[in-house]
Tab-separated table of C-alpha atoms and ligand atoms in Angstrom:
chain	number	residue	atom	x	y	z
A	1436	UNK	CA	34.066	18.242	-27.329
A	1437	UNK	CA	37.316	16.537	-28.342
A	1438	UNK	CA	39.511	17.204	-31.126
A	1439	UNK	CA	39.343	14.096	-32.567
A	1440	UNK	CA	35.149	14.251	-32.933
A	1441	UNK	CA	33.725	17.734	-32.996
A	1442	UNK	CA	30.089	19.072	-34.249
A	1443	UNK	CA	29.687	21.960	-35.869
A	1444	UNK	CA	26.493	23.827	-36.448
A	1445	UNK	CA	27.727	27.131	-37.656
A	1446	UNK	CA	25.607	26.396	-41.035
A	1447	UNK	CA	22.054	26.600	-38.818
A	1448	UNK	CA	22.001	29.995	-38.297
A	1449	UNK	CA	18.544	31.627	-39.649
A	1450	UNK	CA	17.248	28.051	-39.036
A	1451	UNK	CA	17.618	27.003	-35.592
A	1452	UNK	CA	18.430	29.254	-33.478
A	1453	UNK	CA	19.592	29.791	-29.273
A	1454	UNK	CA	15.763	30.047	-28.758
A	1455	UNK	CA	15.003	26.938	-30.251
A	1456	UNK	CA	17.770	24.974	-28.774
A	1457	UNK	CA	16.976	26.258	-25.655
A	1458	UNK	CA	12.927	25.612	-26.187
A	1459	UNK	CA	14.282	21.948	-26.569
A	1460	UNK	CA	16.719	21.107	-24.083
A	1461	UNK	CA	14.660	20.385	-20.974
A	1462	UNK	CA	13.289	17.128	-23.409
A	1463	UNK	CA	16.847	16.211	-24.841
A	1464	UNK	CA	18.423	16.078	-21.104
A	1465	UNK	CA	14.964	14.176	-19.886
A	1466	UNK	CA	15.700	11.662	-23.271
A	1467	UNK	CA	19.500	11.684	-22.147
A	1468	UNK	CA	18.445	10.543	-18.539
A	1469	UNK	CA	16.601	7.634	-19.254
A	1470	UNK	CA	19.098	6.551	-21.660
A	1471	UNK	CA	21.872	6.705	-19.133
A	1472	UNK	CA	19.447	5.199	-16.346
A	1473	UNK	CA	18.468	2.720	-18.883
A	1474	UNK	CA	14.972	2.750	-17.794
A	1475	UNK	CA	13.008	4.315	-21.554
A	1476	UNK	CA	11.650	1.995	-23.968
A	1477	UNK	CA	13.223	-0.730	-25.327
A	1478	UNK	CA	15.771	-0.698	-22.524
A	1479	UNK	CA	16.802	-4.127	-22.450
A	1480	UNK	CA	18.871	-3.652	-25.730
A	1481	UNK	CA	20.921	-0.983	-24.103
A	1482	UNK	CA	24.060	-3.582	-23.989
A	1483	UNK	CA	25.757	-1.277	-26.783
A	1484	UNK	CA	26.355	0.945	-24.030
A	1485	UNK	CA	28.833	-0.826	-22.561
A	1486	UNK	CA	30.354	-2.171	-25.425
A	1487	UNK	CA	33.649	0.269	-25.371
A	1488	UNK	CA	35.326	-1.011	-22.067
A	1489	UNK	CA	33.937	-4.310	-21.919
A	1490	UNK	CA	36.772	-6.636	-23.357
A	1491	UNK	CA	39.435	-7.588	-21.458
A	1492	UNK	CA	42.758	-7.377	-23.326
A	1493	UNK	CA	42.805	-11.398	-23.161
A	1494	UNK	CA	39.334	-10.976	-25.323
A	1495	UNK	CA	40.898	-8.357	-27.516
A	1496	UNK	CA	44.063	-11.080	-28.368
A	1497	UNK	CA	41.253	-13.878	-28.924
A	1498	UNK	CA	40.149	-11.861	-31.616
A	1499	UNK	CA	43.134	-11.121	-33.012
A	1500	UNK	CA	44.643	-14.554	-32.917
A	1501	UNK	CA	41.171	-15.964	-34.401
A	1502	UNK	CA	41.398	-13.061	-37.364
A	1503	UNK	CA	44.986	-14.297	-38.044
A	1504	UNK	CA	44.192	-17.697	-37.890
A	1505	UNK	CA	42.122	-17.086	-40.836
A	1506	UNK	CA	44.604	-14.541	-42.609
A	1507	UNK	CA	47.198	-17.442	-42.117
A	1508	UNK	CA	45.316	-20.066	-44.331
A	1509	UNK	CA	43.328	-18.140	-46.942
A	1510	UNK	CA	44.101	-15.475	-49.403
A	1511	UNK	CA	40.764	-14.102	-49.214
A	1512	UNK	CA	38.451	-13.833	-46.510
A	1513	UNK	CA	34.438	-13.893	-46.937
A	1514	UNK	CA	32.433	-12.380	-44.192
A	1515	UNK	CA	28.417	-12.915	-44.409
A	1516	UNK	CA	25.889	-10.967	-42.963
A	1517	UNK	CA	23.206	-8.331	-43.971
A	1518	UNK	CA	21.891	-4.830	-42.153
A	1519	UNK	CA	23.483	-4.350	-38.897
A	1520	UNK	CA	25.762	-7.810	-39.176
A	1521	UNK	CA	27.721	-6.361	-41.816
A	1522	UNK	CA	27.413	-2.738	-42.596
A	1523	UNK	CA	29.509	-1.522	-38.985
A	1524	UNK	CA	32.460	-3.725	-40.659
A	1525	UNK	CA	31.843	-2.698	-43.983
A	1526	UNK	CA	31.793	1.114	-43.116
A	1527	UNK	CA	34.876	0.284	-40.828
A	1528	UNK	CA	37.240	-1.453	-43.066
A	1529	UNK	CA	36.371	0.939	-46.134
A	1530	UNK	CA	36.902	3.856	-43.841
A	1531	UNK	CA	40.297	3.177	-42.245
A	1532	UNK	CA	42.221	0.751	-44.405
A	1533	UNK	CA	44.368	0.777	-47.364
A	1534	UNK	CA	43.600	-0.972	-50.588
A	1535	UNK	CA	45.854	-3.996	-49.862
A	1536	UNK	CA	44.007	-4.582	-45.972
A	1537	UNK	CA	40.612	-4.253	-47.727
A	1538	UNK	CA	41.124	-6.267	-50.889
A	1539	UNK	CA	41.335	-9.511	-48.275
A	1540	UNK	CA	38.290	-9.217	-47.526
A	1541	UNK	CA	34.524	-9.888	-49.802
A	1542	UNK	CA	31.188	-9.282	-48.239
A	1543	UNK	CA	28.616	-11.475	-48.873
A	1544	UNK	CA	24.940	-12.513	-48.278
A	1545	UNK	CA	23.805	-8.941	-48.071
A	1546	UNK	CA	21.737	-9.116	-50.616
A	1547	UNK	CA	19.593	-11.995	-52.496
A	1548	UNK	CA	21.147	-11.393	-55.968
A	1549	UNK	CA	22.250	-14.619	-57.636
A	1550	UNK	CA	24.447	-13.463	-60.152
A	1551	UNK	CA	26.945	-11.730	-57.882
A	1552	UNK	CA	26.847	-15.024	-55.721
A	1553	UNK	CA	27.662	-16.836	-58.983
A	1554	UNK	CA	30.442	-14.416	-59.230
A	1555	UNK	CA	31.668	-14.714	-55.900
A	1556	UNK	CA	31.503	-18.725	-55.499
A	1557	UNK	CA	33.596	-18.621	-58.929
A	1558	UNK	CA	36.360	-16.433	-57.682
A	1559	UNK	CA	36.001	-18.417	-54.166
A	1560	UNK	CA	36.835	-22.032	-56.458
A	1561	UNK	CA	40.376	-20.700	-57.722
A	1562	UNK	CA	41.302	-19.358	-54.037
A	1563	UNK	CA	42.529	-20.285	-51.051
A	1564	UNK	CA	39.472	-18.784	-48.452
A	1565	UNK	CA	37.973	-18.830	-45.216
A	1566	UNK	CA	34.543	-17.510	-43.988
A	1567	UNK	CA	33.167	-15.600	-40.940
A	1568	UNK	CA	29.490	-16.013	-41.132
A	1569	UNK	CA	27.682	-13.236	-38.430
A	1570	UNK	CA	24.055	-13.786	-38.178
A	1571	UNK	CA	22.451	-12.974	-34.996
A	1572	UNK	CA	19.181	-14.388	-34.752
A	1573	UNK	CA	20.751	-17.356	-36.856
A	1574	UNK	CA	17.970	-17.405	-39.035
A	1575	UNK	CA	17.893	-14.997	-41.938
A	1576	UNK	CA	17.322	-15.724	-45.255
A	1577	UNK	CA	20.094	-13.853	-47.145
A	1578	UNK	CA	23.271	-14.929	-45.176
A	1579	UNK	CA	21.691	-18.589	-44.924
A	1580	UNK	CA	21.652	-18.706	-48.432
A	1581	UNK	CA	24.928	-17.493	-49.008
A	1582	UNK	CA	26.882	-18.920	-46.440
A	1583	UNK	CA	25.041	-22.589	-47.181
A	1584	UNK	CA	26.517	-22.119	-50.855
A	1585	UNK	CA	30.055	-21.247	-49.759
A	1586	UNK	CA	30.325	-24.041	-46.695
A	1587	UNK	CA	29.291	-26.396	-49.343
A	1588	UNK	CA	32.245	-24.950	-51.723
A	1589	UNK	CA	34.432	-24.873	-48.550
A	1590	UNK	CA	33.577	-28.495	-47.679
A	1591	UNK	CA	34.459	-29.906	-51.416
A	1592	UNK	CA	37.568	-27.923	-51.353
A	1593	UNK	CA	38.949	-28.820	-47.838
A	1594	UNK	CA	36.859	-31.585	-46.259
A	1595	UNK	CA	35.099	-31.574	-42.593
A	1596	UNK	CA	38.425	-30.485	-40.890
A	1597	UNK	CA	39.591	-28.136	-43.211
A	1598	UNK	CA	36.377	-26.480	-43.221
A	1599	UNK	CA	36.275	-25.955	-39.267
A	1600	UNK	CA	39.718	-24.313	-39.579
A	1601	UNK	CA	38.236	-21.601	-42.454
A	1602	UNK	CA	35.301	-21.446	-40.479
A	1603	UNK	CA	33.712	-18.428	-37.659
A	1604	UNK	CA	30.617	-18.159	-36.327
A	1605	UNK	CA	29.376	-14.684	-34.963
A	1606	UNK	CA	26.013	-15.604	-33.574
A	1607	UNK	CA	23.637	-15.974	-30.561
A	1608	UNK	CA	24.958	-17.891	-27.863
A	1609	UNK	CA	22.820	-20.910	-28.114
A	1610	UNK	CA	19.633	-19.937	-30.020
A	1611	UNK	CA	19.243	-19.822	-33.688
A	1612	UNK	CA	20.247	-22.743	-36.859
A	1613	UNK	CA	23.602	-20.833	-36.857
A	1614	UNK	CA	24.385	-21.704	-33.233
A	1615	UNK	CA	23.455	-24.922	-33.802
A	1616	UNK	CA	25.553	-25.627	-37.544
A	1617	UNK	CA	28.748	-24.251	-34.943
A	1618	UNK	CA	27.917	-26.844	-32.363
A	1619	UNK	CA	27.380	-29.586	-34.837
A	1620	UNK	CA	30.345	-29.112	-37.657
A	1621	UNK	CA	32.745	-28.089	-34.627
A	1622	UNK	CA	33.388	-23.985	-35.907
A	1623	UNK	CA	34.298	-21.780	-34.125
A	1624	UNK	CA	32.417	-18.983	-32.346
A	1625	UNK	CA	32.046	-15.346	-31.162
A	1626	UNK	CA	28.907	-14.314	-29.382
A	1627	UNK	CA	26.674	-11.455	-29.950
A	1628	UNK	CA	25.200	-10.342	-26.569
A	1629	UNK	CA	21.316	-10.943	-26.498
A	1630	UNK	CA	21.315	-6.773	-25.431
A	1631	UNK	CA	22.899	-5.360	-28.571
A	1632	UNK	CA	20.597	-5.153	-31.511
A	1633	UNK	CA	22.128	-5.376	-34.657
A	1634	UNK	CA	22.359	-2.026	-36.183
A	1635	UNK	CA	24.139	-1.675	-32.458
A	1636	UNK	CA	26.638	-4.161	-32.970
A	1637	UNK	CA	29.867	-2.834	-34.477
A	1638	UNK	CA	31.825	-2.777	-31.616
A	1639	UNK	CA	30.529	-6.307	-30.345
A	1640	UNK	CA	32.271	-8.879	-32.046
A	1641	UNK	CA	29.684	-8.064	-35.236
A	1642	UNK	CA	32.080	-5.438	-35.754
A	1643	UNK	CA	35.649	-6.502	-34.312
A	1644	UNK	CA	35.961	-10.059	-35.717
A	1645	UNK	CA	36.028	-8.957	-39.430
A	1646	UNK	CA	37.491	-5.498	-38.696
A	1647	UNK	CA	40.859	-7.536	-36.836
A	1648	UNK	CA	40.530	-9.599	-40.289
A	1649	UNK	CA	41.362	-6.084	-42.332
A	1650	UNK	CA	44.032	-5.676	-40.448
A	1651	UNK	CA	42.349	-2.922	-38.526
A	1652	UNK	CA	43.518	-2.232	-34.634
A	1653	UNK	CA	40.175	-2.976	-32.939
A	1654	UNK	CA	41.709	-1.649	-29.367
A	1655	UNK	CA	42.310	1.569	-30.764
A	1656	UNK	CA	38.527	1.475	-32.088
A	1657	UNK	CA	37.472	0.520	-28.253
A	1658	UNK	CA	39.426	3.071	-27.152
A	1659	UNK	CA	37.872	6.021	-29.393
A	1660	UNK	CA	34.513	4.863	-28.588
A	1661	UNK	CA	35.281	4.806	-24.750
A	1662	UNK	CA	36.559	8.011	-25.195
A	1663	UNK	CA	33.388	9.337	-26.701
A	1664	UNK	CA	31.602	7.646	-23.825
A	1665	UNK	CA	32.772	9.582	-21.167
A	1666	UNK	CA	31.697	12.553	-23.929
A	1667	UNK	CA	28.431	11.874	-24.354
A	1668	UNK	CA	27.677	11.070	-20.988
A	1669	UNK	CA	28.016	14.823	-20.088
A	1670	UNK	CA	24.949	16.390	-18.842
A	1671	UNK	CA	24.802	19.405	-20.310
A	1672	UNK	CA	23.858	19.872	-24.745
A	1673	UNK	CA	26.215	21.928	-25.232
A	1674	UNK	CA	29.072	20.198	-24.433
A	1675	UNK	CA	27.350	16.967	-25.598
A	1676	UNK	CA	27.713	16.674	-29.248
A	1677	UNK	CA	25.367	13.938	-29.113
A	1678	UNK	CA	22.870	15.545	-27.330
A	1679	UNK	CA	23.353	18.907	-29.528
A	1680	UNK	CA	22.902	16.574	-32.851
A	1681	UNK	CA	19.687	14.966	-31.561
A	1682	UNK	CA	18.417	18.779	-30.537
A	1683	UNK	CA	19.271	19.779	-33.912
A	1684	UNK	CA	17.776	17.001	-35.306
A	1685	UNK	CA	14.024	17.102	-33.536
A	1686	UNK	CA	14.191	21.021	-33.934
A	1687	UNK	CA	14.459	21.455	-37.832
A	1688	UNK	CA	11.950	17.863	-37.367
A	1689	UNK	CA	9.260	20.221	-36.026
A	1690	UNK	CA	9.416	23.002	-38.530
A	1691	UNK	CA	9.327	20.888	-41.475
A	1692	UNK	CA	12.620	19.445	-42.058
A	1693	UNK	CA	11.777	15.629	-42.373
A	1694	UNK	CA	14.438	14.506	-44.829
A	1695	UNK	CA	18.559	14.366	-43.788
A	1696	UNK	CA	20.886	14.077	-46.191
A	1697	UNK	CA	24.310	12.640	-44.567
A	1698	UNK	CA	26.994	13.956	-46.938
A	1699	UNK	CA	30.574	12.696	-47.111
A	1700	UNK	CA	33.275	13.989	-49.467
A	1701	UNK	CA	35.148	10.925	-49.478
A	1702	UNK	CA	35.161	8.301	-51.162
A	1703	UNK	CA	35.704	5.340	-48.383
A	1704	UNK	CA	33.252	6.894	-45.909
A	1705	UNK	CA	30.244	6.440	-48.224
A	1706	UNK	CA	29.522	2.948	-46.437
A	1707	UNK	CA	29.684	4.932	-43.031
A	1708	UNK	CA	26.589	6.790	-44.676
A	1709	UNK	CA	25.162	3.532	-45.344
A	1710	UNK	CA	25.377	1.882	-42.076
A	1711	UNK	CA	24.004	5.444	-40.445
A	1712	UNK	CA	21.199	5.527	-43.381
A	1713	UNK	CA	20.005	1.735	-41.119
A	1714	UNK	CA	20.788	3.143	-37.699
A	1715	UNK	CA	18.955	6.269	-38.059
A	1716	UNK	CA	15.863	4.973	-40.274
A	1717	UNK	CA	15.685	1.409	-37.965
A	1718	UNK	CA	15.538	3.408	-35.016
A	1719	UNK	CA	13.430	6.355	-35.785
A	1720	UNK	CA	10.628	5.441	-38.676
A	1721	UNK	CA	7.954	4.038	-37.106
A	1722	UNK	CA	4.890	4.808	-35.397
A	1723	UNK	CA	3.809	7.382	-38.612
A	1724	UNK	CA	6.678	9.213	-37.291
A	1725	UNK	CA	10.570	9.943	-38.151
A	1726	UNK	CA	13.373	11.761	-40.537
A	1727	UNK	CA	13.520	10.247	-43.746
A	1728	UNK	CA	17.741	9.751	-43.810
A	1729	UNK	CA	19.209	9.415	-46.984
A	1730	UNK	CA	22.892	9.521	-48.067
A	1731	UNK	CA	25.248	11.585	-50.454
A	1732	UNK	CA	28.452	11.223	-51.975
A	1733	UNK	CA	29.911	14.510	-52.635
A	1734	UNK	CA	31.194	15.714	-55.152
A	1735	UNK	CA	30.163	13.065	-57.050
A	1736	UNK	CA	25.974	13.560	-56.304
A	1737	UNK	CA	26.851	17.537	-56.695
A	1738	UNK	CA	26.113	16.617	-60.642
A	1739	UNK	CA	23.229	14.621	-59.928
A	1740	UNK	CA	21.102	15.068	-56.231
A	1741	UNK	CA	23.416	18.493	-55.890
A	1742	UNK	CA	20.310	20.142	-58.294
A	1743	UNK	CA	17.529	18.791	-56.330
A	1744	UNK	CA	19.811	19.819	-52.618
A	1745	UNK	CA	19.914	23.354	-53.960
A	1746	UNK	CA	16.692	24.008	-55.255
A	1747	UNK	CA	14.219	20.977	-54.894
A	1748	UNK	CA	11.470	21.247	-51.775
A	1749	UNK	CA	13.023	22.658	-49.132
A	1750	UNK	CA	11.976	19.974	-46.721
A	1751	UNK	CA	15.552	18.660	-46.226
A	1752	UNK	CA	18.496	19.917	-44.150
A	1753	UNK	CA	21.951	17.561	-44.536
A	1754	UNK	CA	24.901	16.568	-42.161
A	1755	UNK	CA	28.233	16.773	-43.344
A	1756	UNK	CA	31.145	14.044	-42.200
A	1757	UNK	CA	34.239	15.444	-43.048
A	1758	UNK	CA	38.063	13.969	-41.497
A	1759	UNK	CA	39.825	17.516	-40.669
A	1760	UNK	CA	43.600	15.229	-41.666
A	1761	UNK	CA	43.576	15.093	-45.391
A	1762	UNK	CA	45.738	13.201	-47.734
A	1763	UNK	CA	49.024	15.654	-48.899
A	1764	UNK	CA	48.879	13.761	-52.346
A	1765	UNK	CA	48.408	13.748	-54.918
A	1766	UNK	CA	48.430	17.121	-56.190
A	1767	UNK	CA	47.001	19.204	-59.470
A	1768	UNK	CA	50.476	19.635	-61.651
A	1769	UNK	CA	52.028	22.516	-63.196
A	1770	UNK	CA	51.657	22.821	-67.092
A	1771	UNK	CA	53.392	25.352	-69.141
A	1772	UNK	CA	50.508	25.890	-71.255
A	1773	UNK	CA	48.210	25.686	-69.166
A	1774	UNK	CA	45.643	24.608	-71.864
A	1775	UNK	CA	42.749	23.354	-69.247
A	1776	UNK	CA	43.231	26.636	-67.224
A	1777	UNK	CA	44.424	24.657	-63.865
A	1778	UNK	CA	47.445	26.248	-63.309
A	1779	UNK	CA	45.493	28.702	-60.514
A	1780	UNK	CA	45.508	25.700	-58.390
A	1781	UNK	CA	48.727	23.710	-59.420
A	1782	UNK	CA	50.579	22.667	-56.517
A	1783	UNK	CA	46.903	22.216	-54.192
A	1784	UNK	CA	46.317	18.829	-52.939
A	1785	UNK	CA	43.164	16.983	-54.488
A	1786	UNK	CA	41.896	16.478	-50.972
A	1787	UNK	CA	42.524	20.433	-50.340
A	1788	UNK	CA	40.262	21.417	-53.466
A	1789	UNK	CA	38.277	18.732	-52.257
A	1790	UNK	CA	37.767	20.756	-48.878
A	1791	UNK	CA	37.123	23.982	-50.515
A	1792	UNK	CA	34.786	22.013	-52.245
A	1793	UNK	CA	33.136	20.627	-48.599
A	1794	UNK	CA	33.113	24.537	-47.912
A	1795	UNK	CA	31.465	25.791	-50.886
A	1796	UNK	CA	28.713	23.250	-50.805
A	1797	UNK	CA	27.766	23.806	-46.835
A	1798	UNK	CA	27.295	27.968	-47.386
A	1799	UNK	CA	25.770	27.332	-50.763
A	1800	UNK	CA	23.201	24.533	-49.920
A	1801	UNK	CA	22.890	27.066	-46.494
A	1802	UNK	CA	21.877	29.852	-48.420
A	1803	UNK	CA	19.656	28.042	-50.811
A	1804	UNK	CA	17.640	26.950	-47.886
A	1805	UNK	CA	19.219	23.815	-46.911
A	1806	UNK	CA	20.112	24.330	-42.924
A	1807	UNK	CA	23.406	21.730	-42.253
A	1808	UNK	CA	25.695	20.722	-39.629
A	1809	UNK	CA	29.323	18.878	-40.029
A	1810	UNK	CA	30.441	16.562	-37.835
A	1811	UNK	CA	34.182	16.573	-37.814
A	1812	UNK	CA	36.201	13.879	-36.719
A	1813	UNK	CA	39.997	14.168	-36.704
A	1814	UNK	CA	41.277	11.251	-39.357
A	1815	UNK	CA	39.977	8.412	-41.251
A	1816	UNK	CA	41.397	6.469	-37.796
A	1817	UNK	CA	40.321	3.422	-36.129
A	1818	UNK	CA	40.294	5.554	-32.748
A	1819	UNK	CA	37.930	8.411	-34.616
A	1820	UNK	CA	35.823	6.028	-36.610
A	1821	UNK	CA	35.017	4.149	-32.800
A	1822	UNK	CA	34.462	7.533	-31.560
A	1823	UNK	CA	31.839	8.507	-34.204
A	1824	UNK	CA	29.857	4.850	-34.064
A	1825	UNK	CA	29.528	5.833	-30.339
A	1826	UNK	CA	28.237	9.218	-30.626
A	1827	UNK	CA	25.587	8.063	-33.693
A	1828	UNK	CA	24.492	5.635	-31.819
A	1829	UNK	CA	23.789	7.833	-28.571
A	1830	UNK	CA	22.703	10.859	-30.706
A	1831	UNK	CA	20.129	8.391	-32.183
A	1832	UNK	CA	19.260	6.831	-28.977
A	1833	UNK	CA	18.323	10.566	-27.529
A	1834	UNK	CA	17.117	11.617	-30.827
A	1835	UNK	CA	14.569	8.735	-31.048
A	1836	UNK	CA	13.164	9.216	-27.354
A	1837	UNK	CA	12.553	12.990	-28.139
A	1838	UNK	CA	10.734	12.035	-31.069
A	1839	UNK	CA	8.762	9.624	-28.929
A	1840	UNK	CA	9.856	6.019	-30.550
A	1841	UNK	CA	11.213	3.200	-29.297
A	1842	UNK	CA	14.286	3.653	-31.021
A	1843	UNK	CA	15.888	-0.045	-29.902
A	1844	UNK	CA	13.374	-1.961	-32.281
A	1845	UNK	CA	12.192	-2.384	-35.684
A	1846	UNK	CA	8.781	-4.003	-36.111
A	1847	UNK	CA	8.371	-2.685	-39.421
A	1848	UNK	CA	10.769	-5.292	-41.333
A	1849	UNK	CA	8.837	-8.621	-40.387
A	1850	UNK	CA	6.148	-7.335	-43.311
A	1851	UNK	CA	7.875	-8.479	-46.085
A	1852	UNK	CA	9.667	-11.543	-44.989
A	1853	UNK	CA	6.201	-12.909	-43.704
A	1854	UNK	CA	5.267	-12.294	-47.560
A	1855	UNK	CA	8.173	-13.248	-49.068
A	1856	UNK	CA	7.766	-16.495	-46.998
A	1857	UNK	CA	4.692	-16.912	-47.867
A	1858	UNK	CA	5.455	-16.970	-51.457
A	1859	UNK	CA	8.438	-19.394	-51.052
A	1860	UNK	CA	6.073	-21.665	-49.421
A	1861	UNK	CA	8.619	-21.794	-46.215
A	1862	UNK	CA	6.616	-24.222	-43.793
A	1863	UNK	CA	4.458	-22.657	-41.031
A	1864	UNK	CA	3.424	-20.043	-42.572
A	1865	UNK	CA	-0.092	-19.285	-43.315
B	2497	PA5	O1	19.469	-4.018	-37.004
B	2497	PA5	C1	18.943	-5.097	-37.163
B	2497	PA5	O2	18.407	-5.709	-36.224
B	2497	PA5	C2	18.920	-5.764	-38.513
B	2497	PA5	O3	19.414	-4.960	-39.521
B	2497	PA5	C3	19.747	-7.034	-38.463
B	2497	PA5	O4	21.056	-6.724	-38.135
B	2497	PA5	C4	19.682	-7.778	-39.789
B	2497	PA5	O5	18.358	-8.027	-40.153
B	2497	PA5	C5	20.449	-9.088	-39.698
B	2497	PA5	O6	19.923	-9.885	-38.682
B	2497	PA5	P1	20.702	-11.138	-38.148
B	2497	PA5	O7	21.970	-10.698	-37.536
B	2497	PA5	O8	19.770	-11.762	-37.159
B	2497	PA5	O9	20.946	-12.046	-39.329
């Protein structure tokens, strides 16, 4: 393992133990083969394998230069997209940039709420903006709506040319309405590779375009996850976190655990629970089958979930995310009277009474039934954050293939946009 990811499963003892790892490794390394031979199901969307590695530094600058070209001209900068065209970004920027980085940027189209559109296509009239719209079948509802609002906003405010200036595509590359809208308005464009599914697509240009917009150093992400690569490539669970997650995973799976719980204690990774709340539940529920993943943030949900964690039906187990480099301040002050009783941990950084906190929670959740694991990853980084996207997405990949899915598609969400389409009356449809 490698300091700047490591996995920790010191917390499973009395749940899984050497015997059951062992009972389940000939299956993990048969999963991990036909992942890396790419011949299991669903292997023609294995393009996110290659993603770390794949850009030249001459694609790296286009993305740069296209993220400043849009920094240069707007003072705030909209990306749309839903599930796995925004949440890598999302989880990304929140992670690894400071306030002033992520206040340029405003999701949108993620949802089908009309009052925060409202909201948004108010602020949008008072400010200079531009837009990268990432869609990539072209076609979905949510982002179409959105991003048909805000070109029409963008249009009034700056006319045709303007508008292709303030204007990205992230899309197919030449299927879909949003391929076509680039061709015909003259926008500009980043392809998704037809290989990559979307909950696969952070560190395509899904993931880069927006994350170069935050100011964030997308080689350095490349470079974590193509570190991780060579990582999780490795033969052998034990020296394969990803491998040793997925065993984990499948084992507490088959005596009973069907509910994870990823935990962070921080604040700006609760989206990277998000977007692994889509990876994992995209990829594994189906077929009657999979491990309901839900998130927590900690210590927030310790006063609300942290009840149900501790005592609640013991069908769960939970994965911690913690980044080992905390922040030195602020810290707990000194008062002479000491009239709250804090003085016995004046002079500790928040984040260190935070960890104790981290500590305290794993052994007590352990010992009220609740096996966990922590994955550790050095610093809120762009290097570590590329790292962990890598290894989630290959613990998921092996993970799913134990569990005997196809964990590359996701049949499941058509059912309600056939309805919902339905009801809308959207021509051709019964
Ligand atoms: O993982 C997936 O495939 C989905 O979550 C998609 O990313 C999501 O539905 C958005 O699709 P699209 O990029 O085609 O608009």
């Amino acid at each position: 393992m490698s300091d700047k990811l490591r996995y920790d499963i010191t917390n499973l003892s009395g749940f899984v133990n050497d015997t059951d790892l062992a009972g389940i490794e000939r299956e993990i390394l048969e999963a991990h083969k036909l992942l890396q031979d790419k011949n299991g199901p669903g292997s023609d969307f294995l393009g996110w394998m290659d993603l770390p590695g794949s850009f030249s530094s001459q694609d790296i600058s286009e993305i740069d230069e296209a993220a400043a070209s849009l920094d240069d001209c707007s003072d705030l900068m909209v990306v749309i997209g839903i599930g796995g065209s925004y949440l890598g970004a999302k989880a990304l920027i929140e992670s690894v940039c400071p306030p002033k980085q992520r206040e340029k940027i405003v999701f949108a189209g993620f949802d089908i709420c009309g009052s925060a559109l409202q909201e948004l296509i108010e602020k949008l009239e008072t400010r200079d903006f531009s837009v990268n719209v990432i869609s990539k079948s072209g076609t979905t509802t949510e982002p179409a709506i959105a991003f048909r609002m805000i070109e029409s906003l963008l249009l009034r405010k700056y006319g045709p040319e303007g508008a292709a200036k303030r204007v990205i595509c992230t899309t197919d590359k030449d299927k879909g309405a949003l391929r076509q809208i680039a061709t015909q308005r003259g926008y500009r464009s980043f392809v998704i590779p037809r290989d990559v599914g979307g909950r696969f697509s952070v560190l395509s240009p899904v993931g880069l375009l927006p994350a170069a917009m935050a100011g964030v150093d997308i080689r350095r992400l490349l470079e974590g996850a193509l570190e991780q690569k060579e990582i999780v490539s490795r033969k052998d669970m034990n020296s394969n976190p990803a491998c040793l997650y997925a065993a984990v995973r499948n084992a507490l799976w088959r005596k009973g655990k069907v509910t994870e719980i990823f935990s962070v204690f921080e604040n700006p990774l609760r989206y990277v629970a998000e977007w692994w709340k889509q990876l994992f539940g995209e990829s594994e529920g189906k077929q009657g089958k999979g491990i309901f993943p839900a998130g927590c943030v900690f210590s927030t949900d310790l006063h609300s979930m942290g009840q149900f964690v501790q005592e609640g039906n013991r069908n769960i187990f939970e994965t911690f995310l913690i980044a080992r480099k905390g922040e030195p301040k602020p810290e707990v002050p000194r008062e002479d009277d000491d009239a709250d009783g804090l003085n016995y941990i004046a002079g500790m950084s928040v984040d260190e009474v935070n960890k104790r906190a981290y500590e305290a929670t794993a052994k007590a959740h352990c010992e009220g039934g609740v096996p966990n694991s922590t994955i550790f990853i050095e610093e809120r980084s762009a290097f570590c954050l590329g790292a962990l996207f890598y290894f989630l997405e290959t613990a998921v990949a092996v993970s799913g293939y134990v569990l005997g899915v196809n964990p590359f598609d996701q049949p499941g969400v058509e059912a309600y946009k056939k309805e919902m389409f339905r009801l809308l009356g959207k021509p051709g449809i019964d």
